[in-house]
Coordinates of C-alpha atoms in Angstrom, one line a residue:
X21 CA -59.1 82.1 -172.2
X22 CA -55.3 81.3 -171.7
X23 CA -52.5 83.4 -173.2
X24 CA -51.8 80.6 -175.6
X25 CA -55.4 80.4 -176.8
X26 CA -55.6 84.2 -177.3
X27 CA -52.4 84.2 -179.4
X28 CA -53.6 81.3 -181.5
X29 CA -57.0 83.0 -182.0
X30 CA -55.3 86.1 -183.3
X31 CA -53.3 84.0 -185.7
X32 CA -56.4 82.2 -187.0
X33 CA -58.2 85.5 -187.8
X34 CA -55.5 86.4 -190.3
X35 CA -55.8 83.2 -192.3
X36 CA -58.1 80.3 -193.2
X37 CA -58.0 77.6 -190.5
X38 CA -56.6 74.2 -191.5
X39 CA -58.8 71.5 -189.9
X40 CA -58.1 67.8 -189.7
X41 CA -59.3 64.9 -187.5
X42 CA -57.7 62.5 -185.0
X43 CA -57.2 59.0 -186.4
X44 CA -55.3 57.3 -183.6
X45 CA -54.2 57.9 -180.0
X46 CA -51.4 56.0 -178.2
X47 CA -50.8 57.7 -174.9
X48 CA -49.0 60.9 -175.7
X49 CA -48.7 60.0 -179.5
X50 CA -51.5 61.3 -181.7
X51 CA -51.9 60.7 -185.4
X52 CA -54.1 63.2 -187.3
X53 CA -55.3 63.3 -190.9
X54 CA -55.5 66.6 -193.0
X55 CA -57.3 66.7 -196.3
X56 CA -56.1 70.2 -197.2
X57 CA -52.4 71.2 -196.5
X58 CA -50.3 69.1 -194.2
X59 CA -48.9 71.1 -191.1
X60 CA -45.1 71.4 -191.2
X61 CA -42.8 69.8 -188.6
X62 CA -42.9 71.6 -185.2
X63 CA -46.4 73.1 -185.9
X64 CA -48.6 73.3 -182.9
X65 CA -52.0 71.6 -183.2
X66 CA -55.0 72.1 -180.9
X67 CA -57.7 69.4 -180.4
X68 CA -60.4 68.1 -178.1
X69 CA -63.9 69.4 -177.4
X70 CA -62.6 72.7 -175.9
X71 CA -59.3 72.8 -177.9
X72 CA -57.3 72.6 -174.7
X73 CA -55.2 69.6 -175.7
X74 CA -52.0 70.9 -177.4
X75 CA -49.6 68.8 -179.5
X76 CA -46.5 69.4 -181.6
X77 CA -46.0 67.8 -185.1
X78 CA -42.8 65.6 -185.1
X79 CA -43.3 63.4 -188.2
X80 CA -45.3 63.0 -191.4
X81 CA -45.6 59.2 -191.8
X82 CA -48.2 59.4 -194.6
X83 CA -49.4 61.5 -197.5
X84 CA -52.2 63.2 -195.5
X85 CA -51.1 62.2 -192.0
X86 CA -49.0 63.8 -189.2
X87 CA -47.7 62.2 -186.0
X88 CA -47.4 64.5 -183.0
X89 CA -46.5 64.4 -179.4
X90 CA -48.9 65.8 -176.8
X91 CA -47.7 68.7 -174.7
X92 CA -50.7 68.4 -172.4
X93 CA -52.5 65.4 -170.9
X94 CA -54.7 63.6 -173.5
X95 CA -57.6 62.6 -171.3
X96 CA -60.9 63.0 -173.1
X97 CA -59.5 62.8 -176.6
X98 CA -61.1 60.4 -179.0
X99 CA -60.8 59.3 -182.6
X100 CA -62.7 61.5 -185.1
X101 CA -62.4 64.7 -183.0
X102 CA -61.4 67.8 -185.0
X103 CA -57.8 69.0 -185.0
X104 CA -56.9 72.6 -185.6
X105 CA -53.6 73.7 -187.1
X106 CA -52.5 77.0 -185.4
X107 CA -50.2 77.7 -188.3
X108 CA -47.0 78.1 -186.3
X109 CA -44.6 76.6 -183.8
X110 CA -44.6 76.8 -180.0
X111 CA -43.8 80.4 -179.0
X112 CA -42.5 82.0 -175.8
X113 CA -43.2 85.6 -174.5
X114 CA -40.3 88.0 -174.5
X115 CA -39.9 91.6 -173.3
X116 CA -39.3 93.5 -170.0
X117 CA -42.8 92.6 -168.9
X118 CA -41.8 89.0 -168.2
X119 CA -39.3 89.9 -165.4
X120 CA -40.3 88.8 -161.9
X121 CA -42.9 86.4 -163.4
X122 CA -43.2 82.6 -163.4
X123 CA -44.3 80.7 -166.6
X124 CA -45.2 77.3 -167.9
X125 CA -44.0 76.0 -171.3
X126 CA -46.8 77.8 -173.2
X127 CA -46.1 81.2 -171.7
X128 CA -49.0 81.2 -169.3
X129 CA -48.2 82.9 -166.0
X130 CA -48.4 80.4 -163.0
X131 CA -47.6 82.7 -160.1
X132 CA -51.2 83.7 -159.2
X133 CA -50.5 87.3 -160.4
X134 CA -52.5 89.2 -163.0
X135 CA -51.8 88.3 -166.7
X136 CA -49.0 90.1 -168.6
X137 CA -50.0 93.6 -169.4
X138 CA -49.6 95.5 -172.7
X139 CA -48.5 94.2 -176.1
X140 CA -46.4 91.0 -175.6
X141 CA -44.0 89.8 -178.3
X142 CA -44.0 86.1 -178.9
X143 CA -41.1 84.3 -180.5
X144 CA -40.6 80.7 -181.8
X145 CA -38.8 78.5 -179.3
X146 CA -37.0 76.9 -182.3
X147 CA -34.2 79.3 -183.1
X148 CA -30.8 78.9 -184.7
X149 CA -27.6 79.4 -182.6
X150 CA -25.7 82.8 -183.2
X151 CA -23.5 82.8 -186.3
X152 CA -19.8 82.2 -185.8
X153 CA -18.8 85.7 -186.8
X154 CA -21.0 87.1 -184.0
X155 CA -19.5 85.0 -181.2
X156 CA -16.9 86.5 -178.8
X157 CA -13.7 84.5 -178.2
X158 CA -12.6 86.7 -175.3
X159 CA -12.2 84.6 -172.1
X160 CA -13.4 86.3 -168.9
X161 CA -13.8 84.8 -165.4
X162 CA -17.3 84.9 -163.9
X163 CA -16.9 85.4 -160.2
X164 CA -19.4 83.6 -158.0
X165 CA -18.4 84.5 -154.4
X166 CA -18.1 80.7 -153.6
X167 CA -14.5 80.0 -152.5
X168 CA -14.1 76.5 -153.8
X169 CA -15.4 77.4 -157.3
X170 CA -13.6 80.7 -157.7
X171 CA -10.2 79.3 -156.6
X172 CA -10.1 75.8 -158.2
X173 CA -12.7 75.8 -161.0
X174 CA -13.4 79.4 -162.1
X175 CA -16.5 79.8 -164.3
X176 CA -16.4 81.5 -167.8
X177 CA -18.5 84.5 -168.7
X178 CA -20.7 83.3 -171.6
X179 CA -19.7 79.7 -170.8
X180 CA -21.4 76.6 -169.6
X181 CA -20.8 75.0 -166.3
X182 CA -22.2 71.7 -165.1
X183 CA -23.1 70.6 -161.5
X184 CA -22.7 66.8 -161.6
X185 CA -24.1 64.7 -158.7
X186 CA -26.5 62.0 -157.7
X187 CA -29.7 62.6 -155.7
X188 CA -29.5 64.6 -152.5
X189 CA -25.9 66.0 -152.7
X190 CA -26.8 69.6 -153.0
X191 CA -27.2 70.6 -156.7
X192 CA -30.4 72.7 -156.3
X193 CA -29.0 74.4 -153.1
X194 CA -25.8 75.4 -155.0
X195 CA -27.9 76.7 -157.9
X196 CA -30.1 78.7 -155.6
X197 CA -27.0 80.2 -153.9
X198 CA -25.5 81.2 -157.3
X199 CA -28.8 83.0 -158.2
X200 CA -28.7 84.9 -154.9
X201 CA -25.0 85.9 -155.3
X202 CA -25.3 86.9 -159.0
X203 CA -28.4 89.0 -158.9
X204 CA -27.3 90.9 -155.9
X205 CA -24.0 91.9 -157.4
X206 CA -24.4 92.2 -161.2
X207 CA -26.7 94.2 -163.4
X208 CA -27.9 91.2 -165.4
X209 CA -30.9 89.0 -165.7
X210 CA -31.3 85.5 -164.2
X211 CA -33.6 83.0 -165.8
X212 CA -34.3 79.8 -163.9
X213 CA -35.5 76.9 -166.0
X214 CA -36.9 73.9 -164.0
X215 CA -37.0 70.8 -166.3
X216 CA -38.8 67.9 -164.8
X217 CA -38.2 69.0 -161.2
X218 CA -40.4 68.9 -158.2
X219 CA -43.1 71.6 -157.9
X220 CA -42.1 72.1 -154.2
X221 CA -38.6 73.2 -155.2
X222 CA -40.1 75.8 -157.6
X223 CA -42.4 77.2 -155.0
X224 CA -39.6 77.4 -152.4
X225 CA -37.3 79.1 -154.9
X226 CA -40.0 81.6 -155.9
X227 CA -40.7 82.5 -152.3
X228 CA -37.0 82.8 -151.2
X229 CA -36.2 85.0 -154.2
X230 CA -39.2 87.2 -153.4
X231 CA -38.1 87.5 -149.8
X232 CA -34.5 88.3 -150.9
X233 CA -35.8 91.2 -153.1
X234 CA -34.2 90.0 -156.3
X235 CA -37.3 88.8 -158.1
X236 CA -37.5 91.9 -160.3
X237 CA -34.3 90.8 -162.2
X238 CA -35.5 87.2 -162.6
X239 CA -37.7 85.1 -164.8
X240 CA -38.8 81.5 -163.9
X241 CA -40.1 78.9 -166.3
X242 CA -41.1 75.4 -165.3
X243 CA -42.0 72.1 -166.9
X244 CA -42.9 70.1 -163.9
X245 CA -42.2 66.4 -163.2
X246 CA -45.8 65.4 -163.6
X247 CA -46.2 67.0 -167.1
X248 CA -46.0 65.0 -170.3
X249 CA -42.5 64.4 -171.8
X250 CA -43.2 66.7 -174.8
X251 CA -43.8 69.7 -172.4
X252 CA -40.6 68.9 -170.4
X253 CA -38.6 68.5 -173.6
X254 CA -39.6 72.0 -174.9
X255 CA -39.4 74.1 -171.7
X256 CA -35.6 74.5 -172.0
X257 CA -36.0 75.9 -175.5
X258 CA -38.6 78.3 -174.3
X259 CA -36.2 79.5 -171.6
X260 CA -33.4 80.0 -174.1
X261 CA -35.7 82.1 -176.3
X262 CA -36.3 84.5 -173.3
X263 CA -32.5 84.6 -172.7
X264 CA -31.8 85.5 -176.3
X265 CA -34.1 88.4 -176.1
X266 CA -32.3 90.0 -173.2
X267 CA -28.9 89.3 -174.8
X268 CA -29.6 90.4 -178.3
X269 CA -32.3 93.1 -177.9
X270 CA -31.6 94.5 -174.4
X271 CA -27.8 93.9 -174.7
X272 CA -27.7 92.6 -171.1
X273 CA -25.8 89.6 -169.6
X274 CA -28.0 86.7 -168.7
X275 CA -27.4 83.9 -166.2
X276 CA -29.4 80.8 -167.2
X277 CA -29.8 78.2 -164.5
X278 CA -31.1 74.8 -165.6
X279 CA -32.3 72.3 -163.1
X280 CA -31.9 69.6 -164.4
X281 CA -30.4 69.0 -167.8
X282 CA -30.5 65.3 -167.3
X283 CA -34.3 65.6 -167.2
X284 CA -34.2 67.3 -170.6
X285 CA -32.3 64.2 -172.0
X286 CA -34.7 61.9 -170.2
X287 CA -37.7 63.7 -171.7
X288 CA -36.1 63.4 -175.1
X289 CA -35.6 59.6 -174.4
X290 CA -39.3 59.3 -173.6
X291 CA -40.4 61.2 -176.7
X292 CA -38.1 59.1 -178.9
X293 CA -39.5 55.9 -177.4
X294 CA -43.1 57.0 -177.9
X295 CA -42.3 57.9 -181.5
X296 CA -41.0 54.4 -182.1
X297 CA -37.3 55.1 -182.6
X298 CA -34.8 52.3 -182.0
X299 CA -33.1 53.0 -178.6
X300 CA -29.3 53.4 -178.4
X301 CA -26.9 52.5 -175.6
X302 CA -28.6 52.1 -172.2
X303 CA -32.0 52.9 -173.7
X304 CA -31.1 56.5 -174.6
X305 CA -32.4 58.0 -177.9
X306 CA -30.1 57.7 -180.9
X307 CA -30.5 61.5 -181.5
X308 CA -29.4 62.5 -177.9
X309 CA -26.1 64.1 -179.0
X310 CA -27.9 66.2 -181.7
X311 CA -30.8 67.3 -179.4
X312 CA -28.4 68.3 -176.7
X313 CA -26.2 70.2 -179.1
X314 CA -29.2 72.1 -180.6
X315 CA -29.9 73.4 -177.1
X316 CA -26.3 74.0 -175.8
X317 CA -25.0 75.8 -178.9
X318 CA -27.6 78.6 -178.4
X319 CA -25.9 79.4 -175.1
X320 CA -23.1 81.7 -176.3
X321 CA -21.1 84.9 -175.7
X322 CA -21.8 87.3 -178.6
X323 CA -20.9 90.9 -179.5
X324 CA -24.1 92.1 -177.8
X325 CA -24.0 90.2 -174.5
X326 CA -23.4 86.8 -172.9
X327 CA -25.6 83.9 -171.7
X328 CA -23.7 82.2 -168.9
X329 CA -25.3 78.9 -168.1
X330 CA -25.0 76.8 -165.0
X331 CA -26.7 73.4 -165.3
X332 CA -27.4 70.8 -162.7
X333 CA -26.7 67.3 -164.1
X334 CA -28.2 64.3 -162.3
X335 CA -25.8 61.4 -162.6
X336 CA -27.6 58.1 -162.6
X337 CA -26.2 55.8 -159.8
X338 CA -23.3 58.3 -159.4
X339 CA -21.8 56.9 -162.6
X340 CA -19.9 59.6 -164.5
X341 CA -19.5 57.2 -167.5
X342 CA -23.3 57.2 -168.1
X343 CA -23.9 58.5 -171.8
X344 CA -26.0 61.4 -170.5
X345 CA -23.2 62.7 -168.3
X346 CA -20.5 62.0 -171.0
X347 CA -22.4 63.9 -173.7
X348 CA -23.1 66.8 -171.3
X349 CA -19.4 67.0 -170.3
X350 CA -18.4 67.7 -173.9
X351 CA -20.3 71.0 -174.0
X352 CA -19.0 72.4 -170.7
X353 CA -16.2 74.9 -169.9
X354 CA -16.3 73.9 -166.2
X355 CA -17.4 70.8 -164.5
X356 CA -18.3 70.9 -160.8
X357 CA -18.6 67.3 -159.5
X358 CA -20.5 66.9 -156.2
X359 CA -19.4 64.1 -153.9
X360 CA -21.7 62.0 -151.7
X361 CA -18.7 61.2 -149.5
X362 CA -18.0 64.9 -148.8
X363 CA -21.7 65.5 -148.2
X364 CA -21.7 62.6 -145.6
X365 CA -18.7 64.3 -143.9
X366 CA -20.6 67.6 -143.7
X367 CA -18.2 69.4 -146.0
X368 CA -20.6 71.7 -147.9
X369 CA -20.7 72.7 -150.7
X370 CA -19.9 69.0 -151.3
X371 CA -17.6 69.7 -154.3
X372 CA -15.1 67.0 -155.2
X373 CA -12.1 69.3 -155.4
X374 CA -9.9 66.9 -157.4
X375 CA -12.5 65.6 -159.9
X376 CA -13.9 69.1 -160.7
X377 CA -12.1 71.1 -163.4
X378 CA -12.3 74.2 -165.5
X379 CA -10.7 75.2 -168.8
X380 CA -10.4 78.8 -167.4
X381 CA -7.9 77.6 -164.7
X382 CA -4.8 78.5 -166.8
X383 CA -2.1 81.0 -166.2
X384 CA -3.0 83.0 -169.3
X385 CA -6.6 83.6 -168.0
X386 CA -6.6 83.7 -164.2
X387 CA -3.0 85.0 -163.8
X388 CA 0.2 83.2 -162.9
X389 CA -0.1 83.6 -159.1
X390 CA -3.7 82.3 -159.0
X391 CA -2.7 79.4 -161.3
X392 CA 0.3 78.4 -159.2
X393 CA -1.7 78.6 -155.9
X394 CA -4.5 76.4 -157.4
X395 CA -1.9 73.8 -158.6
X396 CA -0.3 73.8 -155.1
X397 CA -3.8 73.2 -153.5
X398 CA -4.5 70.3 -155.9
X399 CA -1.1 68.8 -155.2
X400 CA -1.6 69.0 -151.4
X401 CA -5.1 67.5 -151.7
X402 CA -3.9 64.7 -154.0
X403 CA -1.0 63.8 -151.6
X404 CA -3.5 63.6 -148.8
X405 CA -5.8 61.4 -150.9
X406 CA -2.9 59.0 -151.4
X407 CA -2.0 59.0 -147.7
X408 CA -5.5 58.1 -146.6
X409 CA -5.0 54.4 -147.0
X410 CA -1.8 54.5 -145.0
X411 CA -3.5 56.5 -142.2
X412 CA -6.4 54.0 -142.2
X413 CA -4.1 51.0 -141.8
X414 CA -1.2 52.3 -139.6
X415 CA -2.4 55.6 -138.1
X416 CA -1.3 59.2 -138.5
X417 CA 1.7 58.7 -136.1
X418 CA 3.4 56.3 -138.6
X419 CA 3.8 59.1 -141.2
X420 CA 6.9 61.2 -141.6
X421 CA 6.9 64.7 -140.2
X422 CA 6.7 66.1 -143.8
X423 CA 3.7 63.9 -144.6
X424 CA 1.9 64.9 -141.4
X425 CA 2.3 68.6 -142.4
X426 CA 0.8 67.8 -145.8
X427 CA -2.2 66.0 -144.1
X428 CA -2.7 69.0 -141.7
X429 CA -2.6 71.5 -144.6
X430 CA -5.0 69.5 -146.7
X431 CA -7.5 69.0 -143.9
X432 CA -7.4 72.8 -143.1
X433 CA -7.9 73.6 -146.8
X434 CA -10.9 71.2 -147.0
X435 CA -12.6 72.9 -144.1
X436 CA -11.7 76.5 -145.3
X437 CA -13.3 75.7 -148.7
X438 CA -16.6 75.0 -147.0
X439 CA -19.0 77.9 -146.8
X440 CA -22.2 78.9 -145.2
X441 CA -24.9 79.7 -147.8
X442 CA -27.6 82.4 -147.7
X443 CA -30.1 79.9 -149.1
X444 CA -29.6 77.5 -146.1
X445 CA -29.6 80.1 -143.3
X446 CA -33.1 79.0 -142.2
X447 CA -31.9 75.3 -141.8
X448 CA -28.4 75.8 -140.3
X449 CA -28.8 79.0 -138.3
X450 CA -25.4 80.2 -139.7
X451 CA -25.4 83.5 -141.6
X452 CA -24.5 83.1 -145.2
X453 CA -21.3 84.6 -146.7
X454 CA -20.1 85.8 -150.0
X455 CA -16.3 85.8 -150.3
X456 CA -14.3 87.8 -152.9
X457 CA -11.7 86.0 -155.0
X458 CA -8.9 88.1 -153.4
X459 CA -10.0 86.9 -149.9
X460 CA -10.3 83.3 -151.0
X461 CA -6.8 83.2 -152.5
X462 CA -5.4 85.0 -149.5
X463 CA -6.9 82.4 -147.1
X464 CA -5.6 79.4 -149.1
X465 CA -2.1 80.9 -149.4
X466 CA -1.9 81.6 -145.7
X467 CA -3.0 78.0 -144.9
X468 CA -0.3 76.6 -147.3
X469 CA 2.3 78.8 -145.6
X470 CA 1.4 77.0 -142.3
X471 CA 0.1 80.2 -140.7
X472 CA -2.8 78.2 -139.2
X473 CA -1.1 74.9 -138.4
X474 CA -1.8 75.2 -134.7
X475 CA -5.5 76.2 -135.1
X476 CA -8.2 73.5 -134.4
X477 CA -9.8 72.4 -137.7
X478 CA -13.3 73.5 -136.6
X479 CA -12.0 77.1 -136.5
X480 CA -11.8 77.1 -140.3
X481 CA -15.1 75.1 -140.9
X482 CA -18.1 77.0 -142.3
X483 CA -16.5 80.5 -142.3
X484 CA -16.2 83.2 -145.0
X485 CA -12.9 85.0 -145.2
X486 CA -9.9 83.5 -143.3
X487 CA -10.0 86.4 -140.7
X488 CA -13.1 84.8 -139.3
X489 CA -11.0 81.9 -138.0
X490 CA -9.3 84.2 -135.5
X491 CA -12.7 85.3 -134.1
X492 CA -13.9 81.7 -134.0
X493 CA -10.7 80.6 -132.1
X494 CA -11.2 83.3 -129.5
X495 CA -14.8 82.3 -128.9
X496 CA -13.8 78.6 -128.7
X497 CA -11.0 79.3 -126.2
X498 CA -13.3 81.6 -124.2
X499 CA -15.8 78.7 -123.8
X500 CA -13.0 76.3 -122.7
X501 CA -11.7 78.8 -120.1
X502 CA -15.2 79.1 -118.6

């Protein structure tokens, strides 16, 4: 018997079971009739011959009728079959026992390990955000060890950051690197929530975290791509319930990584369409803004701890004006935009340094010297961007001496802000590096002061701190001498 079934069985023993019957089935949408009491909205129903088909009540269209969305496949279900009201909403397991484990949306372990031991507490996935008087307004920077992010778009402790990009530009790789860096250097908990993602990525992440020895501070929960939309829509709520336990009960900081928040919106769009709601712009559900807010507002910095969230956001057709991207932008304190052009040039992480931004990048939070340096970097990169058309038409030689210096600095900065990742060592053969904010700022400042103007550009490509450029130059010159 699954964990979900055991929990429901214990609930049923304490009260009289409310039984109804299936009256219609349309794919994942099921209508059920109850002659006794009608199950409230968000109640979990079990049905089918072995009670393995699980659905959630979303509407009450008639006096004795409920309309629900299936969280599991509905094969084998037929009209007239009994429906059992479990008497409560979907619940997620919380507690120290869940660390190092991998779950599905129902709280069943899916990592081929023994079931959870001891008394497990289960909490509803439908919880209200923390009250305003419990929220912390103190702004603190969340250091990641990734140069481009820490220098130009610092993340906020207890804030929400978005990784925006189309398919194949490196969102999942960047998330994996952030997990590796955070768990190794902070006494917090990381929770990875896979919403509608490939099962291969989940298996690879689990294996790599296990090999890195950081799994004991992690929890993983997945609603895979092949699962019904109802399941994918609720898995993010289950992950947040786990986060809230560690923040509010254990008083620990939590890093929540969501891959991919667009799939959450997409699952909501499917559920909305199945329930017969009139679609809004570009086919999105009319309630998209509300549904996203109900999730995002639970991610907060409170008096007991902070949930810091980094969310991958798939951008359809690389269009940042898509409603899903626009609504997600409004919740974020930092936006990291990934560029397909930079990825094609081999500049990884492929972050668009000019389009990405953070509300933390102000003098009052990061300090005057860091702010001035970041502004100077942006100015140099913006000037280079404007000069690219001139270079393409007339060549670099037609630029003034001052403009040529700007171009040189910008190209060196672009290469210095690349970084080898621990999560890609097996593919690139280059050892990963974690760079402190001090070293990152020092390197950028020395490049802007023309200390490296005579260095070949490849000496600054895929290095950690700026001092590695000297070593790389010596090796390069040694090869040429031979």
